[in-house]
Coordinates of C-alpha atoms and ligand atoms in Angstrom, one line a residue:
X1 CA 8.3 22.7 8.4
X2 CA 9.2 24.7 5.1
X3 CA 9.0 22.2 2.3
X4 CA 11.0 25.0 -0.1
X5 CA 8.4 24.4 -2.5
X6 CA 5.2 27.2 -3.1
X7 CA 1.9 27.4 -1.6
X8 CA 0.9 27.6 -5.4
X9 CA 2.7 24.5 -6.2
X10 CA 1.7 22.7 -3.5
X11 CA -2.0 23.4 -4.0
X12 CA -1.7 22.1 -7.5
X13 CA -0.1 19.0 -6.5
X14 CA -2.9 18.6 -4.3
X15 CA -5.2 19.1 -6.7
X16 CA -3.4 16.1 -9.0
X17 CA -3.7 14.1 -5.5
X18 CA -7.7 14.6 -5.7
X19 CA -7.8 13.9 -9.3
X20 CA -6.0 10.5 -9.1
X21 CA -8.0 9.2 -6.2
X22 CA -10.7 9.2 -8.6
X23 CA -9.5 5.9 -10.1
X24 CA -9.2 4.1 -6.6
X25 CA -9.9 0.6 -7.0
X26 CA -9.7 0.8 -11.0
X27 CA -5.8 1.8 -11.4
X28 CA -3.8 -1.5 -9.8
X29 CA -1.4 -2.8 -10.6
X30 CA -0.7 0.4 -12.4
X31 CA -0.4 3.7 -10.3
X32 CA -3.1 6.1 -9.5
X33 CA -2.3 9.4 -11.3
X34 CA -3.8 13.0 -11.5
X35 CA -2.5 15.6 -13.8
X36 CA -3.6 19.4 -14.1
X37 CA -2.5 22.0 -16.4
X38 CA -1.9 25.5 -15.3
X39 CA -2.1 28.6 -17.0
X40 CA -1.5 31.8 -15.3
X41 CA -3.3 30.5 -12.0
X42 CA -6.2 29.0 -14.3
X43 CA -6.6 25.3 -14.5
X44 CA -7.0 25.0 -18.5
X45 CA -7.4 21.2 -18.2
X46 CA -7.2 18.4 -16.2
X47 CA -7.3 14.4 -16.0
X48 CA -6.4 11.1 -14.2
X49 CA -5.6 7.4 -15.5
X50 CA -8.9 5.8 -15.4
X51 CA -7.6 2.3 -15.4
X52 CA -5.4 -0.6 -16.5
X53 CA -4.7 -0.4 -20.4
X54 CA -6.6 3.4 -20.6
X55 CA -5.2 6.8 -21.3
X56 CA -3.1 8.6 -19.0
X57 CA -3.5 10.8 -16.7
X58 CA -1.5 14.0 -18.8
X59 CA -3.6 12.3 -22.2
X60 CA -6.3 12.9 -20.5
X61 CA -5.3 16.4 -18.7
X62 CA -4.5 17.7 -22.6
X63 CA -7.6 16.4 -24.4
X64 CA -9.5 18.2 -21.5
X65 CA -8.1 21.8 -23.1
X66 CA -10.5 24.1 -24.6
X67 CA -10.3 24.4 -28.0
X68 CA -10.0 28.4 -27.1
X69 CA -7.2 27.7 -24.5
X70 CA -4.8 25.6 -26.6
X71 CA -2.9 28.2 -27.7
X72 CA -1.5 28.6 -23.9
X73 CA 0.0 25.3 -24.0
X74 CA 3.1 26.3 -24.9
X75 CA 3.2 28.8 -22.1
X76 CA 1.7 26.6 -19.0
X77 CA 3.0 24.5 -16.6
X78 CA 1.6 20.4 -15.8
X79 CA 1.1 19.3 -12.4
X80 CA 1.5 15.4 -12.2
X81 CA 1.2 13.0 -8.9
X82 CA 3.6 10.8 -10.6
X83 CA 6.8 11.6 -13.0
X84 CA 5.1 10.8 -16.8
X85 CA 6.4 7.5 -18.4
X86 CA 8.9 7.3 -21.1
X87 CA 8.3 3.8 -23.0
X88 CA 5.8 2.2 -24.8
X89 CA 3.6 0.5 -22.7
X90 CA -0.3 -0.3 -23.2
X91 CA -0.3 3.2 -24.6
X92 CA 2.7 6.0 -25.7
X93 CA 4.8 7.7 -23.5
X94 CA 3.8 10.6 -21.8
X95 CA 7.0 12.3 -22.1
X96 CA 6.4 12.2 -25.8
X97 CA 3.0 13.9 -25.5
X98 CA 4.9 16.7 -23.8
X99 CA 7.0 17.3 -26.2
X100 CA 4.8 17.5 -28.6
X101 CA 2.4 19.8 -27.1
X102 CA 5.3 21.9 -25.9
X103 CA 4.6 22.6 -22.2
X104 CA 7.1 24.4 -20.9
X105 CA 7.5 23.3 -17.3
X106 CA 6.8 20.1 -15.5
X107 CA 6.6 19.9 -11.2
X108 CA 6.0 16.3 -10.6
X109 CA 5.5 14.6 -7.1
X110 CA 7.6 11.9 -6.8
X111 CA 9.0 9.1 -8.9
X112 CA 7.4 6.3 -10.9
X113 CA 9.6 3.1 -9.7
X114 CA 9.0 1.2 -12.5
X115 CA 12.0 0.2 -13.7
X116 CA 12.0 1.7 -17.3
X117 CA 10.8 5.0 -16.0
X118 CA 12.2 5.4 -12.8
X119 CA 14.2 9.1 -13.0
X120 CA 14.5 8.4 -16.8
X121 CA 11.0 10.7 -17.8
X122 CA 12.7 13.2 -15.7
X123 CA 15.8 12.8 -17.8
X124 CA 14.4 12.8 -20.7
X125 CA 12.2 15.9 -20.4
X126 CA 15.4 17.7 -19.2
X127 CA 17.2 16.9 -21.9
X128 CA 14.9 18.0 -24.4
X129 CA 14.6 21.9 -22.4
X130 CA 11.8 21.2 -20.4
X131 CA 12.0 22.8 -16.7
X132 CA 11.1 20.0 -14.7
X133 CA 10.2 20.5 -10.8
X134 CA 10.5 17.0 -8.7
X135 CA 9.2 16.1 -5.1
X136 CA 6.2 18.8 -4.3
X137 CA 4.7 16.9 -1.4
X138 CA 6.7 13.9 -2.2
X139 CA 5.8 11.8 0.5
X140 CA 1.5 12.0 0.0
X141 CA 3.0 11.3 -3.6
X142 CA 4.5 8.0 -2.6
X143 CA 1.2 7.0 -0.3
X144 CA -0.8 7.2 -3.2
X145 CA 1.0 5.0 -5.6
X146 CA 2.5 2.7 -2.8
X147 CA 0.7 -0.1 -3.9
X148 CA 2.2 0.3 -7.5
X149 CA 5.7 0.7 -5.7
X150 CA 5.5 -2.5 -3.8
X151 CA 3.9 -4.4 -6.8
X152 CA 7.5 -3.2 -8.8
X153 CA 10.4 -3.4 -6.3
X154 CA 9.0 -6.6 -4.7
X155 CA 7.4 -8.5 -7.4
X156 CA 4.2 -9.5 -5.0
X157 CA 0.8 -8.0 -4.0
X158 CA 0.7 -5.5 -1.7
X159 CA -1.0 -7.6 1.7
X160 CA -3.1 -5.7 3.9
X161 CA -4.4 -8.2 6.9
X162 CA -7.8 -6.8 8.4
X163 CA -9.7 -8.5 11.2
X164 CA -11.7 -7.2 14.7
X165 CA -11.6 -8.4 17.5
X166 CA -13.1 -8.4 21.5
X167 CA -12.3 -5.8 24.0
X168 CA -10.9 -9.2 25.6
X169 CA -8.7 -10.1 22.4
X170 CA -10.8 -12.6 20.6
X171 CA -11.4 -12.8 16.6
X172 CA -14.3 -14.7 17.7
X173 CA -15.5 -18.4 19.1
X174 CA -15.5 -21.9 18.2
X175 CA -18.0 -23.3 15.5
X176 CA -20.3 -19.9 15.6
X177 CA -20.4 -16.6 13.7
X178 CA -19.9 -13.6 16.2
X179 CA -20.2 -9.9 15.0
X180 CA -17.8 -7.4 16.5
X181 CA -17.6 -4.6 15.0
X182 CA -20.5 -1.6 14.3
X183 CA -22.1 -1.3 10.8
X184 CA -19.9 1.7 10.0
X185 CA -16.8 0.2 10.5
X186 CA -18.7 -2.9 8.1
X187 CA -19.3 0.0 5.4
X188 CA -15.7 0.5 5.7
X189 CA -14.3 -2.6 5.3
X190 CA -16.8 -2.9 2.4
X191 CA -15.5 0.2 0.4
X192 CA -11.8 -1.3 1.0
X193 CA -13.1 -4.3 -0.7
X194 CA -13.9 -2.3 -4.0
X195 CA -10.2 -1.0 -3.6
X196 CA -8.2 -4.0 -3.7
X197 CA -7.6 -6.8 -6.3
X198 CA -8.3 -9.7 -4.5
X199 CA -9.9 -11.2 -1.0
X200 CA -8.7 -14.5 0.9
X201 CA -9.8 -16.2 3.5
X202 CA -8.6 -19.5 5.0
X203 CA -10.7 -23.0 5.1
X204 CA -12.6 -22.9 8.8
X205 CA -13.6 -18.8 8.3
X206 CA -15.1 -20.7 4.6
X207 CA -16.5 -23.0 6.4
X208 CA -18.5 -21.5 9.5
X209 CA -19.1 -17.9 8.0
X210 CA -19.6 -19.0 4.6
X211 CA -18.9 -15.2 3.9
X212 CA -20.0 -13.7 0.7
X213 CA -16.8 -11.6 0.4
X214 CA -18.3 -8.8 -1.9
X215 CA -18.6 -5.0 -1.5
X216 CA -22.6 -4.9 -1.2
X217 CA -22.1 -1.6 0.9
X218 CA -20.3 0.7 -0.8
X219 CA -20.1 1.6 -5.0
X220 CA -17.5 0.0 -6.8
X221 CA -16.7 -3.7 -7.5
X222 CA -16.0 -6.6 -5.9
X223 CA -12.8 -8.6 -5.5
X224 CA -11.6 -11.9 -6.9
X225 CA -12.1 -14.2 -4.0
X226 CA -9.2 -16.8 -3.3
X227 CA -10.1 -19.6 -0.3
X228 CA -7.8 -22.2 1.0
X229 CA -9.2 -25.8 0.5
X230 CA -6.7 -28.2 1.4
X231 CA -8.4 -31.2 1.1
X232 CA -11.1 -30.1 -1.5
X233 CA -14.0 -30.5 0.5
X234 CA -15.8 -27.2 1.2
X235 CA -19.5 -27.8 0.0
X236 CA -20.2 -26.5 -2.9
X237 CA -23.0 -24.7 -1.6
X238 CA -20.9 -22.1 0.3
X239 CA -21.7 -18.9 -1.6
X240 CA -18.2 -18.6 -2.6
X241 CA -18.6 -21.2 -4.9
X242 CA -22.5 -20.8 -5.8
X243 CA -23.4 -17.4 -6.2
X244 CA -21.7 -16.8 -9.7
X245 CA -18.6 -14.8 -9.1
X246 CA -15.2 -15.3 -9.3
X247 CA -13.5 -17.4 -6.8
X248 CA -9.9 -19.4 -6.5
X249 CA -10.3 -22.5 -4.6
X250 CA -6.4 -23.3 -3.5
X251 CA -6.5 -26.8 -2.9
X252 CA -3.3 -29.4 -2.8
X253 CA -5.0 -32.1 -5.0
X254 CA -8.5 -31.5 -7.3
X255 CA -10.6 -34.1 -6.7
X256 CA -14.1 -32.8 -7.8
X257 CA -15.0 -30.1 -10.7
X258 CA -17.5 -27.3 -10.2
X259 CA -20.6 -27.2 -11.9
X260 CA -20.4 -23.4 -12.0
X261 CA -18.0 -21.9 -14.2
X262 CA -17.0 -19.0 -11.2
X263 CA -15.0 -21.1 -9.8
X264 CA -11.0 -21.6 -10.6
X265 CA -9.4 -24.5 -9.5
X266 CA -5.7 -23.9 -8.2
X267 CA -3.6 -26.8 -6.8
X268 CA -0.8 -25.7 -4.9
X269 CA 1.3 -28.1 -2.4
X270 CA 0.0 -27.2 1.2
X271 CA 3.9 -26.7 2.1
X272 CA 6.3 -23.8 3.8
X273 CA 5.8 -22.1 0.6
X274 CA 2.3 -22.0 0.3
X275 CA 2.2 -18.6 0.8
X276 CA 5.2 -17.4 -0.8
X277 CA 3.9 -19.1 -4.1
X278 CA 0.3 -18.2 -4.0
X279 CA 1.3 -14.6 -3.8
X280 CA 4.1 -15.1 -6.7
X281 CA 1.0 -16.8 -8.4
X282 CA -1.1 -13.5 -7.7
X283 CA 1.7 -11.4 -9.1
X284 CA 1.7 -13.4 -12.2
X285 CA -1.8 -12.8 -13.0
X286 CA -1.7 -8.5 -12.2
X287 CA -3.2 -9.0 -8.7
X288 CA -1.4 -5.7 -6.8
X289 CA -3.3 -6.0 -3.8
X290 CA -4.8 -8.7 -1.4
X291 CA -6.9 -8.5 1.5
X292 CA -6.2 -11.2 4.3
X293 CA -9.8 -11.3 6.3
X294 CA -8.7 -13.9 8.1
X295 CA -9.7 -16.0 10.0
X296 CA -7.0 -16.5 12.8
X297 CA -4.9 -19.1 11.7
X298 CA -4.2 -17.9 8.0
X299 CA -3.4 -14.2 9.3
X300 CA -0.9 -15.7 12.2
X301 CA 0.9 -17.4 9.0
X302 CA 1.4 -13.8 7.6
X303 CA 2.5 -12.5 10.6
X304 CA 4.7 -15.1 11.5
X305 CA 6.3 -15.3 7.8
X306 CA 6.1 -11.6 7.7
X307 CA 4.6 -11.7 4.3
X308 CA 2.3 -8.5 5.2
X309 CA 2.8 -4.9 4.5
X310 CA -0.8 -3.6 6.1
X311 CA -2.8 -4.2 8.7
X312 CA -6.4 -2.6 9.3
X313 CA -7.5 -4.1 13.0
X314 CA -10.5 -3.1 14.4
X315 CA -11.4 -3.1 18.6
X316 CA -15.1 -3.5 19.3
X317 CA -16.9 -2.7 22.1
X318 CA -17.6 -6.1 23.3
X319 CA -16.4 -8.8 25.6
X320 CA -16.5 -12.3 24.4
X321 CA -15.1 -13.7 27.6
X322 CA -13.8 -16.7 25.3
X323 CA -13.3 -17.7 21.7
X324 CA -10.0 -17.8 19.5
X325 CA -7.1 -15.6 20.2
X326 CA -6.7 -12.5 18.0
X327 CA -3.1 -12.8 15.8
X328 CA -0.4 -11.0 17.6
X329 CA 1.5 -8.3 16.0
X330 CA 4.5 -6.7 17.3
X331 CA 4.7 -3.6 15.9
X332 CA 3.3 -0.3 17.1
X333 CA 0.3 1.1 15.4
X334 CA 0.6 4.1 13.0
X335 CA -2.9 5.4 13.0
X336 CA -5.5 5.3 15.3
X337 CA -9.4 6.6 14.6
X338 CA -12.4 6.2 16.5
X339 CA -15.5 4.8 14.3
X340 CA -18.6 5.8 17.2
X341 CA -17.7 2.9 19.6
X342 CA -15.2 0.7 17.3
X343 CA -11.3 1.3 17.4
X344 CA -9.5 0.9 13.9
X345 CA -5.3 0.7 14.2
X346 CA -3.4 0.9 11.2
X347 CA 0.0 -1.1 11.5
X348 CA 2.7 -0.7 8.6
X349 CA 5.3 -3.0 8.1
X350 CA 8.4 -1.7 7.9
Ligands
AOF1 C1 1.9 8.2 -16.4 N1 0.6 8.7 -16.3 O1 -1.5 8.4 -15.7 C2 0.0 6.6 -15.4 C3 1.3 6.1 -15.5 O2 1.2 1.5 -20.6 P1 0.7 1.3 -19.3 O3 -0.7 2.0 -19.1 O4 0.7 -0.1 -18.8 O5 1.6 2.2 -18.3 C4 2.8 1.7 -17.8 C5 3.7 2.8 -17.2 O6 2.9 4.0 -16.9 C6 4.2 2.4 -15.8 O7 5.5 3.0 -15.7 C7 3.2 3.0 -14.8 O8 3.8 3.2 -13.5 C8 2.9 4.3 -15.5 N2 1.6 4.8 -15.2 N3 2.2 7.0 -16.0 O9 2.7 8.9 -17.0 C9 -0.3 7.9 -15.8 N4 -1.0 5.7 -14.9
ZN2 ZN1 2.2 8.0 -19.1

């Protein structure tokens, strides 16, 4: 389909798309951003937002500049992922910075839904004579920053549910640890781990796995852990509490204290709203993104209050014959890929 945009801007875009998935992981609750300058088919400079409270992705696209190309500012064009911001936020507007440097021409993606920027940096530039270009590949655009998107128009984290289950449709079986899945698909699930904010599990998967819940596979960091403890008597042993990193324990009533300082006490009531207010709690504190790794009961709460927006679910190559029922979710995967013998389906929610 003709998009009525150019090869040449749509390579640039791309280009902006490769630059800002170089702060995967590091750029929510904020957007990931790429920006590259363009003079007469040259890249003169480029950038992306490195992370929360850093410099921007065009701050960092103009210091790039040659002190020998500078004097083409004035006559090049920027390629951003994301429409630049217009208000003072942990650092100046980029819209400003545009100005300033006198860039001609603009071609953004799509549109940053924040609700000070939202069409307003596009405004703005207008108004001041820039030639601004909107929507080159505008739908990658919004893939990349729908985390940011969600985190703005719904005031919650973005929820991605992952589990694996049986050729026979079990998660796994009573009172013992069963692996499913290969060790690629394990990589995978480790590098998602470095993308996302925070990790949850529910109290039995605490319990029997004692899981770790870090990304020891792939680079990049881990996530803040959060664990469902009703009654506030997981031992203390578990590695989520022990081995020094962060962790929420959600419990109803605190009873005990930690001796290690990792771990963050959180009492919720165990009510209808659990959910709901743990994730307004998550919003609260920046958290854009939460992985749901079950086990089966937690992620069948999700589902069932359809407080999900993801969902990553592998298919092994093995039987079980019996165990616990995988969740059930009724709508149609979007993506499909073959990892060697392991299925992954990607489900969106609406
Ligand atoms: C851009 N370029 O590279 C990024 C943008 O002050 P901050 O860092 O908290 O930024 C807040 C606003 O900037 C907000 O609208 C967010 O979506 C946007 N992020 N904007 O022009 C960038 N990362
Ligand atoms: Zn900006």
């Amino acid at each position: 389909m003709k998009s009525g945009f150019s090869k040449k801007q749509e390579l640039y875009i791309r280009r902006a798309f490769d630059l800002a998935r170089l702060s995967e992981g590091s750029a929510v609750p904020n957007p990931m951003v790429g920006a590259v300058i363009v003079f007469q088919n040259r890249i003169i400079g480029e950038g992306y937002f490195k992370g929360f409270g850093k410099s921007h992705a065009e701050v960092n696209a103009v210091t790039n500049v040659k002190e020998e190309d500078r004097q083409y500012l004035t006559q090049s064009e920027i390629y951003v992922s994301l429409e630049p911001c217009n208000f003072f936020g942990k650092t100046p507007p980029c819209t400003s910075l545009i100005l300033k440097t006198k860039i001609p021409r603009v071609i953004i993606s799509t549109i940053d839904k924040t609700p000070q920027v939202s069409g307003n940096g596009i405004e703005l530039l207008r108004q001041n004579g820039v030639e601004v270009i909107t929507g080159v590949l505008e739908k990658d655009g919004d893939e990349l920053v729908k985390y940011r998107t969600n985190y703005v128009e719904r005031e919650s984290p973005f929820v991605i549910l992952k589990y694996a289950k049986s050729k026979d449709g079990f998660i796994g079986q009573e009172n013992k640890s069963v692996w499913i899945t290969n060790h690629f698909s394990k990589i995978l699930v480790h590098k998602w781990r470095s993308e996302i904010n925070a990790i949850m599990v529910g109290t039995n998967t605490a319990r029997q796995d004692n899981p770790k819940l870090t990304n020891r596979l792939y680079f990049g960091k881990n996530p803040l852990r959060i664990v469902l403890d009703r009654r506030d008597d997981l031992p203390e042993d578990l590695h989520l509490f022990s081995d020094g990193l962060p962790t929420w324990q959600i419990t109803e009533n605190i009873t005990r204290t930690f001796s290690k300082k990792n771990v963050i006490q959180i009492e919720i009531p165990f009510d209808d709203f659990l959910l709901k207010n743990l994730l307004k709690k998550l919003h609260e504190e920046k958290i854009g993104t939460l992985l749901v790794e079950g086990g089966a009961k937690l992620l069948q709460s999700f589902i069932d209050q359809n407080l999900w927006q993801e969902a990553r679910i592998f298919e092994g190559n093995k039987y079980l014959k019996n165990g616990i029922l995988a969740p059930q979710i009724s709508v149609t995967p979007n993506e499909e890929f073959k990892i060697e013998n392991d299925t992954l389906k990607i489900f969106q929610n609406g």
